[in-house]
XYZ file of C-alpha atoms in Angstrom:
685
model
C 0.001 0.017 0.033
C 1.027 3.539 -0.373
C 1.916 3.253 3.408
C 5.565 4.004 3.653
C 6.485 3.216 7.336
C 3.460 4.489 9.258
C 0.998 4.582 6.302
C -1.669 1.937 6.468
C -1.176 1.311 10.164
C -4.686 0.829 11.723
C -7.826 -1.350 11.462
C -10.993 -1.268 9.515
C -13.521 -1.769 12.289
C -16.077 0.858 12.930
C -18.445 1.598 10.060
C -19.449 4.720 8.315
C -22.637 5.642 6.768
C -23.411 5.668 3.143
C -22.531 9.051 1.667
C -25.487 10.866 0.092
C -25.843 10.401 -3.559
C -23.662 7.275 -3.687
C -25.255 4.511 -5.917
C -24.999 0.764 -5.691
C -23.830 0.349 -9.329
C -22.180 -3.153 -9.718
C -20.140 -2.343 -12.819
C -17.667 -5.126 -13.506
C -17.880 -6.112 -9.860
C -19.245 -9.700 -10.066
C -21.946 -11.109 -7.857
C -23.146 -9.559 -4.563
C -21.962 -12.572 -2.497
C -18.895 -14.645 -2.195
C -18.668 -16.932 -5.233
C -16.948 -20.078 -6.120
C -14.550 -18.904 -8.881
C -10.902 -19.882 -8.501
C -10.069 -16.114 -7.937
C -6.445 -16.534 -8.884
C -4.637 -16.019 -12.204
C -3.798 -19.660 -13.245
C -2.141 -18.451 -16.453
C 0.330 -16.311 -14.521
C 1.825 -19.282 -12.709
C 4.961 -21.144 -13.523
C 4.486 -24.669 -12.020
C 8.032 -25.576 -13.284
C 9.342 -23.612 -10.382
C 9.148 -25.372 -7.014
C 7.162 -23.272 -4.392
C 10.026 -23.859 -1.969
C 12.492 -22.607 -4.407
C 10.923 -19.288 -5.353
C 7.346 -18.860 -4.263
C 7.005 -15.549 -6.128
C 7.938 -17.083 -9.506
C 5.846 -20.162 -8.823
C 2.813 -17.805 -8.501
C 3.802 -15.262 -11.018
C 6.591 -16.665 -13.246
C 4.695 -16.944 -16.517
C 3.345 -13.409 -16.056
C 6.851 -12.216 -15.206
C 8.239 -13.605 -18.477
C 5.412 -12.130 -20.626
C 5.021 -8.721 -18.972
C 6.295 -5.706 -20.971
C 6.809 -2.344 -19.296
C 5.303 0.301 -21.606
C 7.577 3.019 -22.627
C 5.576 5.558 -20.645
C 5.719 3.611 -17.381
C 8.308 2.651 -14.861
C 6.496 -0.460 -13.751
C 3.637 -2.920 -14.377
C 1.758 -5.080 -11.896
C -1.288 -5.550 -9.735
C -1.310 -2.037 -8.322
C -0.268 -0.217 -11.543
C -2.995 -2.224 -13.238
C -5.615 -1.309 -10.594
C -4.725 2.346 -10.880
C -4.944 2.180 -14.607
C -8.336 0.605 -14.352
C -9.475 3.337 -11.923
C -8.022 5.968 -14.311
C -9.920 4.418 -17.216
C -13.111 4.451 -15.164
C -12.522 8.069 -14.348
C -11.736 9.027 -17.847
C -15.119 7.580 -18.880
C -16.820 9.701 -16.226
C -14.823 12.890 -16.983
C -15.271 12.716 -20.813
C -18.976 12.095 -20.124
C -19.149 15.516 -18.471
C -18.005 17.317 -21.591
C -20.619 19.481 -23.133
C -22.899 19.115 -20.113
C -24.257 22.029 -18.144
C -22.801 21.964 -14.724
C -23.412 24.235 -11.739
C -20.591 26.354 -10.508
C -19.213 25.282 -7.080
C -19.936 21.564 -7.721
C -17.512 18.681 -8.147
C -18.846 18.063 -11.639
C -18.204 21.738 -12.679
C -14.667 21.806 -11.237
C -13.768 18.589 -12.965
C -15.386 19.454 -16.314
C -13.805 22.930 -16.682
C -10.338 21.818 -15.339
C -10.375 18.861 -17.805
C -11.316 21.016 -20.743
C -8.549 23.577 -19.973
C -5.914 20.849 -19.520
C -6.785 19.209 -22.828
C -6.692 22.450 -24.813
C -3.092 22.115 -25.709
C -3.497 24.632 -28.519
C -4.507 27.318 -26.042
C -1.643 26.417 -23.763
C 0.841 26.670 -26.590
C -0.718 29.962 -27.806
C -0.534 31.472 -24.396
C 3.166 30.558 -23.920
C 4.705 31.956 -20.829
C 1.987 34.713 -20.451
C -0.021 32.992 -17.708
C 3.160 32.521 -15.488
C 4.938 35.811 -16.295
C 3.305 37.533 -13.316
C 4.731 34.954 -10.848
C 8.195 35.156 -12.465
C 8.035 39.001 -12.156
C 7.207 38.709 -8.482
C 10.232 36.467 -7.969
C 12.505 38.880 -9.883
C 11.421 41.709 -7.614
C 12.857 39.949 -4.595
C 15.629 42.262 -3.348
C 15.913 41.671 0.427
C 15.870 38.867 2.975
C 12.402 39.949 4.012
C 11.169 39.736 0.267
C 12.717 36.288 -0.067
C 11.123 35.022 3.191
C 7.744 36.426 2.158
C 8.060 34.703 -1.268
C 8.850 31.420 0.485
C 5.800 31.869 2.656
C 3.598 32.564 -0.278
C 4.930 29.390 -1.791
C 3.869 27.171 1.111
C 1.314 24.544 0.352
C -0.174 21.717 2.442
C 1.594 19.177 0.220
C 3.195 16.840 2.729
C 1.828 14.237 5.127
C 4.381 12.416 7.291
C 1.911 10.356 9.330
C -0.809 9.056 6.989
C 1.033 8.923 3.635
C 4.646 8.983 4.934
C 4.904 11.782 2.283
C 7.653 14.085 3.301
C 8.715 15.401 -0.164
C 7.880 18.878 -1.263
C 9.348 20.942 -4.167
C 9.119 23.960 -1.995
C 11.770 24.808 0.590
C 9.133 23.994 3.258
C 5.946 21.955 3.286
C 2.895 22.122 5.585
C 0.846 19.474 7.218
C -2.169 20.164 9.403
C -3.311 17.750 12.062
C -3.412 17.145 15.770
C -0.136 17.208 17.660
C 1.276 13.905 18.831
C 0.147 14.693 22.407
C -3.341 15.220 21.341
C -5.493 18.342 21.188
C -6.571 20.763 18.466
C -5.123 20.834 14.982
C -1.827 22.673 14.584
C 0.523 23.339 11.604
C 3.576 21.120 10.987
C 6.430 22.677 9.011
C 8.630 20.223 7.175
C 11.931 20.716 5.344
C 12.007 20.181 1.571
C 13.311 21.720 -1.711
C 14.962 18.785 -3.447
C 14.637 17.795 -7.002
C 16.598 14.506 -6.823
C 15.212 11.533 -4.908
C 17.721 11.556 -2.123
C 20.251 13.945 -0.608
C 23.047 11.526 -1.541
C 22.115 11.728 -5.161
C 23.621 15.244 -5.337
C 27.068 13.690 -5.185
C 26.558 11.327 -8.225
C 25.724 11.304 -11.843
C 22.057 12.454 -11.248
C 23.380 15.906 -10.478
C 24.314 16.421 -14.139
C 20.887 15.241 -15.265
C 19.314 17.823 -12.912
C 21.591 20.526 -14.205
C 20.470 19.762 -17.805
C 16.759 20.142 -16.722
C 17.361 23.430 -14.846
C 19.304 24.784 -17.793
C 16.433 23.950 -20.155
C 13.754 25.412 -17.836
C 15.572 28.716 -17.374
C 16.504 28.971 -21.133
C 12.806 28.468 -21.986
C 11.956 31.126 -19.452
C 14.166 33.592 -21.395
C 16.941 33.863 -18.825
C 20.390 34.821 -20.148
C 23.320 32.659 -19.311
C 20.949 29.788 -18.506
C 23.714 27.281 -18.105
C 25.598 29.444 -15.634
C 22.465 30.150 -13.664
C 21.536 26.492 -13.642
C 24.899 25.578 -12.238
C 24.448 27.977 -9.421
C 20.869 26.726 -8.723
C 22.060 23.091 -8.593
C 24.894 24.081 -6.193
C 22.291 25.742 -4.022
C 20.131 22.568 -4.141
C 23.252 20.577 -3.189
C 23.583 22.784 -0.120
C 19.844 22.325 0.616
C 20.520 18.538 0.363
C 23.464 18.749 2.746
C 21.156 20.605 5.238
C 18.417 18.032 4.866
C 17.774 15.033 7.098
C 18.814 11.595 5.859
C 16.140 9.057 5.041
C 16.230 7.486 8.513
C 15.740 10.726 10.251
C 13.077 11.929 7.816
C 10.934 8.946 8.515
C 11.489 8.936 12.289
C 8.002 10.207 12.944
C 8.234 9.784 16.702
C 11.255 11.960 17.377
C 10.988 14.320 14.284
C 8.310 16.820 15.569
C 9.027 19.363 18.117
C 6.670 22.130 19.252
C 7.931 25.646 18.775
C 6.311 28.880 19.661
C 5.988 30.985 16.505
C 8.192 33.714 18.061
C 10.865 31.215 18.813
C 11.683 30.558 15.188
C 13.779 33.665 14.897
C 16.083 32.472 17.759
C 16.073 28.808 16.864
C 16.323 29.157 13.143
C 18.034 32.479 12.368
C 18.657 33.599 8.718
C 15.079 34.082 7.681
C 12.501 36.820 8.346
C 10.097 34.424 9.995
C 7.373 37.071 10.663
C 7.239 37.814 6.917
C 7.205 34.090 6.128
C 4.434 33.269 8.508
C 2.204 36.200 7.543
C 2.605 35.433 3.900
C 1.797 31.843 4.563
C -1.379 32.701 6.431
C 0.118 31.434 9.708
C 0.416 34.832 11.454
C -2.215 33.922 13.997
C -0.734 30.509 14.849
C 0.817 30.459 18.471
C 2.552 27.165 17.901
C 4.152 25.674 14.823
C 5.424 22.103 15.025
C 8.930 22.002 13.630
C 9.378 18.599 11.933
C 13.196 18.027 12.195
C 13.796 21.391 13.614
C 17.536 21.218 13.355
C 17.117 20.921 9.613
C 14.764 23.731 9.447
C 17.435 25.839 11.172
C 20.059 24.760 8.564
C 17.685 25.724 5.704
C 16.873 29.098 7.277
C 20.689 29.740 7.540
C 20.889 29.099 3.796
C 18.133 31.663 3.107
C 20.230 34.170 5.020
C 23.680 33.297 3.558
C 23.128 32.284 -0.127
C 22.959 35.050 -2.763
C 19.425 36.311 -3.373
C 19.830 36.233 -7.104
C 20.417 32.536 -6.929
C 17.338 32.054 -4.850
C 15.410 34.036 -7.425
C 16.452 31.582 -10.126
C 15.796 28.667 -7.937
C 12.227 29.806 -7.345
C 11.668 30.433 -11.045
C 13.015 27.005 -11.914
C 10.895 25.221 -9.288
C 7.747 27.006 -10.200
C 8.172 26.180 -13.995
C 9.124 22.578 -13.233
C 6.172 22.080 -10.879
C 3.754 23.372 -13.460
C 5.358 21.865 -16.603
C 2.324 19.937 -17.565
C 0.232 23.099 -18.033
C 2.867 25.088 -19.754
C 3.924 24.739 -23.437
C 5.171 21.328 -24.509
C 8.887 22.192 -24.271
C 8.602 22.279 -20.521
C 6.943 18.953 -20.307
C 9.683 17.504 -22.708
C 12.437 18.727 -20.351
C 10.654 17.117 -17.382
C 10.245 13.869 -19.327
C 14.100 13.753 -20.151
C 14.780 14.190 -16.450
C 12.296 11.380 -15.472
C 13.840 9.071 -18.092
C 17.240 9.409 -16.562
C 15.879 8.959 -13.064
C 13.331 6.256 -13.421
C 13.803 4.879 -16.952
C 10.514 6.205 -18.371
C 11.017 6.778 -22.058
C 7.719 8.193 -23.230
C 5.175 10.607 -22.017
C 1.695 9.239 -21.247
C -1.055 10.381 -23.643
C -2.457 13.765 -22.766
C -5.888 12.366 -21.722
C -4.110 10.071 -19.174
C -1.992 13.003 -17.880
C -5.302 14.879 -17.468
C -6.683 12.304 -15.117
C -3.540 12.394 -13.063
C -3.635 16.219 -12.904
C -7.247 16.167 -11.800
C -6.327 13.704 -9.063
C -3.492 15.933 -7.793
C -5.354 19.261 -7.910
C -9.033 18.187 -7.557
C -8.745 14.905 -5.767
C -11.822 15.458 -3.642
C -14.038 16.111 -6.610
C -12.669 13.082 -8.480
C -13.211 10.952 -5.250
C -16.885 11.903 -5.193
C -17.607 11.188 -8.815
C -15.927 7.728 -8.566
C -17.703 6.770 -5.278
C -21.063 7.689 -6.813
C -20.484 5.388 -9.796
C -18.261 2.553 -8.754
C -18.827 1.514 -5.118
C -21.630 -1.023 -4.630
C -23.343 -1.257 -1.296
C -22.942 -5.050 -1.498
C -19.113 -4.815 -1.691
C -19.013 -2.437 1.259
C -21.099 -4.844 3.350
C -18.866 -7.866 2.275
C -15.579 -5.956 3.126
C -17.052 -4.802 6.356
C -17.898 -8.503 7.341
C -14.326 -9.552 6.224
C -12.737 -6.886 8.317
C -14.677 -7.979 11.294
C -13.510 -11.496 10.844
C -9.848 -10.416 10.535
C -10.213 -8.210 13.488
C -11.493 -11.127 15.482
C -8.590 -13.212 14.295
C -6.151 -10.481 15.294
C -7.691 -10.131 18.735
C -7.370 -13.840 19.165
C -3.627 -13.731 18.316
C -3.109 -10.899 20.847
C -4.894 -12.899 23.506
C -2.656 -15.948 22.878
C 0.544 -13.772 22.881
C 1.894 -15.203 26.175
C 4.872 -12.942 26.149
C 2.621 -9.822 26.669
C 1.921 -8.553 30.111
C -1.876 -8.606 30.873
C -1.910 -4.829 31.205
C -0.200 -4.367 27.833
C -2.481 -7.008 26.189
C -5.646 -5.171 27.564
C -4.350 -1.806 26.032
C -3.727 -3.513 22.757
C -7.173 -5.006 22.705
C -8.727 -1.570 23.654
C -6.874 -0.011 20.822
C -8.011 -2.725 18.453
C -11.688 -2.152 19.376
C -11.497 1.664 19.087
C -10.157 1.694 15.546
C -12.397 3.530 13.118
C -12.894 2.295 9.582
C -13.672 4.041 6.313
C -14.684 1.734 3.499
C -15.038 2.849 -0.048
C -15.446 6.582 0.355
C -15.750 9.298 3.131
C -19.054 10.129 4.785
C -18.709 13.850 3.871
C -17.162 14.977 0.586
C -15.257 18.152 0.183
C -17.060 21.217 -0.963
C -16.044 23.148 -4.025
C -18.104 26.256 -3.318
C -16.103 29.322 -4.202
C -13.999 27.669 -6.917
C -14.965 29.276 -10.195
C -12.838 28.041 -13.116
C -14.953 29.857 -15.800
C -12.627 31.400 -18.423
C -9.458 30.033 -16.747
C -6.724 28.444 -18.656
C -4.953 25.293 -17.477
C -2.246 27.108 -15.436
C -4.723 29.559 -13.792
C -7.092 26.653 -13.074
C -4.300 24.728 -11.342
C -3.364 27.653 -9.238
C -6.940 28.249 -8.189
C -7.499 24.531 -7.215
C -4.311 24.444 -5.194
C -5.219 27.680 -3.444
C -8.553 26.179 -2.483
C -6.905 23.023 -1.104
C -4.518 25.252 0.929
C -7.279 27.348 2.338
C -9.332 24.153 3.247
C -6.351 22.817 5.333
C -5.663 26.216 6.996
C -9.376 26.328 8.023
C -8.695 23.338 10.190
C -6.278 25.069 12.446
C -7.368 25.444 16.073
C -10.279 23.024 15.580
C -10.681 19.539 16.978
C -9.493 16.672 14.873
C -12.046 15.055 12.688
C -11.633 11.272 13.098
C -13.680 10.750 10.001
C -11.470 12.833 7.748
C -10.303 11.006 4.637
C -6.678 11.496 3.405
C -7.073 9.394 0.150
C -9.306 9.535 -2.720
C -11.933 6.834 -3.330
C -10.457 6.363 -6.821
C -6.954 5.575 -5.524
C -6.056 1.923 -5.623
C -4.344 1.910 -2.282
C -5.025 1.699 1.506
C -4.136 4.217 4.133
C -3.622 4.318 7.826
C -4.242 7.538 9.978
C -2.399 6.990 13.208
C -3.358 10.368 14.780
C -7.066 9.574 14.104
C -6.779 5.911 15.011
C -8.567 5.154 11.759
C -8.075 3.687 8.255
C -9.184 4.475 4.824
C -9.815 1.610 2.357
C -10.960 3.247 -0.833
C -13.228 1.852 -3.555
C -10.616 1.455 -6.242
C -8.657 -1.234 -4.355
C -11.826 -3.207 -3.914
C -11.587 -4.603 -7.322
C -10.165 -7.754 -9.006
C -7.697 -9.171 -8.430
C -7.591 -7.714 -4.904
C -11.341 -8.388 -4.289
C -14.023 -10.052 -6.365
C -17.433 -10.982 -4.936
C -17.639 -13.846 -7.507
C -14.391 -15.438 -6.279
C -13.824 -18.237 -3.800
C -13.217 -16.742 -0.248
C -9.608 -18.297 -0.302
C -8.536 -15.838 -3.004
C -10.269 -12.890 -1.401
C -8.823 -13.503 2.057
C -5.279 -14.059 0.534
C -5.366 -10.802 -1.389
C -7.533 -8.005 0.091
C -7.826 -9.927 3.378
C -3.989 -9.780 3.688
C -4.180 -5.999 2.997
C -6.659 -5.566 5.764
C -4.558 -7.711 8.190
C -1.494 -5.580 7.148
C -3.392 -2.396 8.074
C -4.493 -3.824 11.411
C -1.102 -4.960 12.437
C 0.497 -1.598 11.618
C -1.262 -0.433 14.871
C 1.205 -2.628 16.678
C 4.301 -2.454 14.650
C 7.620 -0.755 15.605
C 6.069 2.686 15.113
C 2.277 2.294 15.328
C 2.475 0.778 18.829
C 3.752 4.064 20.095
C 0.200 5.517 19.716
C -2.720 4.638 22.032
C -6.324 3.947 21.407
C -7.070 7.630 20.962
C -4.188 8.360 18.508
C -2.022 10.014 21.180
C 1.717 9.280 21.375
C 1.994 7.414 24.640
C 4.043 4.418 25.877
C 1.597 1.699 26.948
C 4.174 -1.154 26.922
C 6.100 -2.647 29.786
C 9.885 -2.659 29.498
C 9.980 -6.425 29.280
C 7.266 -6.608 26.459
C 9.017 -4.032 24.480
C 12.350 -5.772 24.760
C 10.799 -9.150 23.510
C 9.026 -7.304 20.650
C 12.390 -5.687 19.679
C 14.080 -9.094 19.808
C 11.618 -10.645 17.412
C 11.671 -7.587 15.120
C 15.524 -7.782 14.988
C 15.289 -11.379 13.654
C 12.784 -10.250 11.033
C 15.061 -7.360 10.110
C 18.048 -9.729 9.602
C 15.898 -11.988 7.493
C 15.095 -9.194 5.040
C 18.694 -7.729 5.131
C 19.902 -11.138 3.770
C 17.969 -10.569 0.462
C 19.979 -9.256 -2.553
C 17.772 -7.747 -5.253
C 20.931 -6.883 -7.182
C 24.526 -8.183 -6.782
C 26.035 -6.352 -3.774
C 22.746 -4.522 -3.053
C 20.812 -5.607 -0.028
C 17.422 -4.710 1.198
C 17.433 -2.366 4.242
C 15.807 -4.733 6.811
C 15.730 -2.136 9.480
C 14.225 0.524 7.237
C 11.636 -1.837 5.926
C 10.895 -3.341 9.271
C 7.474 -1.820 9.922
C 6.107 -2.923 6.618
C 7.624 -6.413 6.959
C 6.062 -6.717 10.477
C 2.746 -5.713 8.975
C 3.093 -8.243 6.133
C 3.913 -11.156 8.470
C 1.354 -10.393 11.080
C -1.364 -9.277 8.562
C -1.021 -12.513 6.451
C -1.274 -14.685 9.505
C -4.425 -12.954 10.795
C -5.948 -13.225 7.272
C -5.200 -16.914 7.162
C -6.751 -17.473 10.559
C -9.872 -15.606 9.505
C -10.108 -17.567 6.403
C -9.899 -20.779 8.232
C -12.558 -19.503 10.667
C -14.930 -18.574 7.809
C -15.085 -22.265 6.807
C -16.780 -23.172 10.152
C -14.787 -26.309 10.528
C -15.488 -27.537 6.958
C -12.621 -28.312 4.494
C -12.579 -25.899 1.487
C -13.190 -27.432 -1.891
C -10.400 -28.311 -4.296
C -10.582 -25.930 -7.325
C -8.536 -26.423 -10.504
C -6.499 -28.961 -8.613
C -5.567 -26.470 -5.763
C -6.561 -26.638 -2.147
C -7.996 -23.684 -0.322
C -4.768 -23.048 1.553
C -2.821 -23.170 -1.711
C -5.223 -20.700 -3.353
C -4.913 -18.445 -0.310
C -1.169 -18.197 -0.547
C -0.999 -17.979 -4.269
C -3.462 -15.079 -4.108
C -1.224 -13.383 -1.680
C 1.810 -13.770 -3.867
C -0.106 -12.646 -6.903
C -1.380 -9.526 -5.135
C 2.345 -8.577 -4.806
C 3.023 -8.984 -8.488
C 5.088 -6.314 -10.100
C 7.791 -5.651 -12.596
C 9.916 -2.511 -12.505
C 12.619 -0.915 -14.628
C 15.951 -1.311 -12.877
C 16.499 2.255 -12.375
C 13.066 2.599 -10.660
C 13.805 -0.430 -8.483
C 17.111 0.851 -7.354
C 15.619 4.175 -6.521
C 12.928 2.527 -4.391
C 15.498 0.469 -2.520
C 16.905 3.828 -1.305
C 13.661 5.625 -0.739
C 10.730 3.289 -0.089
C 10.192 1.725 3.305
C 8.625 -1.417 1.632
C 10.730 -4.384 0.556
C 10.419 -5.079 -3.169
C 7.332 -6.854 -4.096
C 9.053 -10.025 -4.994
C 10.431 -10.346 -1.471
C 7.169 -9.289 0.083
C 5.645 -12.326 -1.449
C 8.217 -14.485 0.429
C 6.515 -13.407 3.733
C 5.030 -16.965 3.429
C 8.262 -18.337 4.753
C 7.212 -17.275 8.271
C 3.779 -18.955 8.103
C 3.588 -22.594 9.145
C 0.497 -23.304 7.084
C 2.418 -22.506 3.947
C 4.856 -25.326 4.563
C 1.988 -27.730 4.964
C 0.115 -26.374 2.036
C 2.944 -26.938 -0.464
C 4.884 -29.690 1.339
C 7.940 -27.541 1.591
C 10.606 -29.576 3.327
C 14.156 -28.988 4.815
C 16.619 -28.409 2.019
C 14.284 -26.251 0.046
C 15.851 -22.810 -0.645
C 13.024 -20.985 1.160
C 12.714 -23.330 4.038
C 13.104 -21.892 7.530
C 13.277 -24.127 10.570
C 10.312 -23.599 12.842
C 12.463 -21.832 15.425
C 13.575 -19.253 12.769
C 10.084 -18.398 11.537
C 9.020 -15.108 12.935
C 5.727 -14.595 14.719
C 5.243 -11.053 15.936
C 1.526 -11.327 16.757
């Protein structure tokens, strides 16, 4: 799931009401009840590979050999395919709006007008740089530190989310997140360091730096700057200093120690170099008494750069970043430069068709509107009920595992069960959709429409400041094929788009559904009790509710799992970071175990049927391995090994090595490559 580290950490338990206007359309969903179809992709399997040699290839080997990554993609697989399907469904809805009369202030009107503007490439080319010249002129007027600080404040957007999405990347020097503080209470602003164009700070010392310099040179040349190459060299040198002032990956994703609460008037003393009063006023945060500094020491280092680096270089950096961030709504030469950069970083060789880009742009800038349209069309009531029942079953299985964890102190166990029962679920879509009143896109071109939509999203987040946290708030779109944990809300979002084949199909045999979407649900549940999620209590407040002995035993088990994954080598000499991927690996192991228990319980003591020569247990585990099916370009895979807190999908499928039932299902004996002795199999929960 899109959960890097903490994302997807909590359970789907409480229910939410049906949002007004949502239909029960069963498009391509199958029957309304659990069926008897095999549910797995038999043609994807390679039965010449022994399950105990490479279970991923046994389940996916034929697909792996045949799969071709399109030139405009960096990967193919279950989740890219699910997202493509959701995009195609949205494209059908969006194109259906063309030519219709829509009321201003509605989701339909916002989507229709933005799509029309984005697709009008002739108008974009004709306008040239005219739409963006006003912003460039404002940057060019920066003459003092106060001016620069104000410009950086005006640039601030609520474009990061360290707790729900584990999204800590922003093209701006700082990013904003609005939620409750870790200690609980009303919503406050979190300020995060950002400003990097390359995937990691270490990349600025390698070959990718030259790739970035070509991109910056092209952007500045297209903007009409003289000596574009010289300016670009100075901009990239500035970004290299920003990188040196930035936290490393481990610190950036250390969500527990990263935030520190600063009074707004303390910033001038703790982070000298910027005019913080000008920054906060320009950002609309002048009335905030407290701002949570996320990695405050790095914010201080960035502020020092604002005060020490030449203002003319900062001006060029701001111009470059703005053009790069809006390349898709500027003339095609800008998008071409962005594509050349992406090709060097991730291996993508071709731009996606404009209509596909339009759906992605709508998701980025009008996600709430897209979510509503999708939910109203593609989330059947019957599927919501079935997923709710499956969730209850997996929750019961997880509770039983907690109850049987004899290494837990009774007080710790009681607190864990209390947290489990308090978790709030969102299935399919939010109870309340975002409002688009006040967003009038009439007469606006693609660039102006983008700015207007982003401004509305920022104002919406700012309006939450000082108010109680809404535990029912969604942080993901209904049309996003993913799952998301909300640790500060003790809640989870499971959107409609992931509840499709092959993750879930009402017509399929339960073994396949429990092995695929059931393992996802179990994964989300167990995140509440992983190496990070267990730091939050039942109300979403950061609090230690473990005994010292329990925590020591948990850490011992986790260390063994970390070592297991660190032994995997996706490329010669390149190991998985077992410690960095630990939270996700814990969730995979514990989630798969709970999903299996729930599947067995669903049979009420009966043995499942043999279908296509495969037992129920075999279908369950094959479905799990196939739900982790993916094929990536090497450049993209190597980048993810450095930046993603998940193990590569091939190795996530090997989670089965820790489940006793897998050995029985496939008769995996000592001597097999994947065989682990019972004492070496990791049971966290």
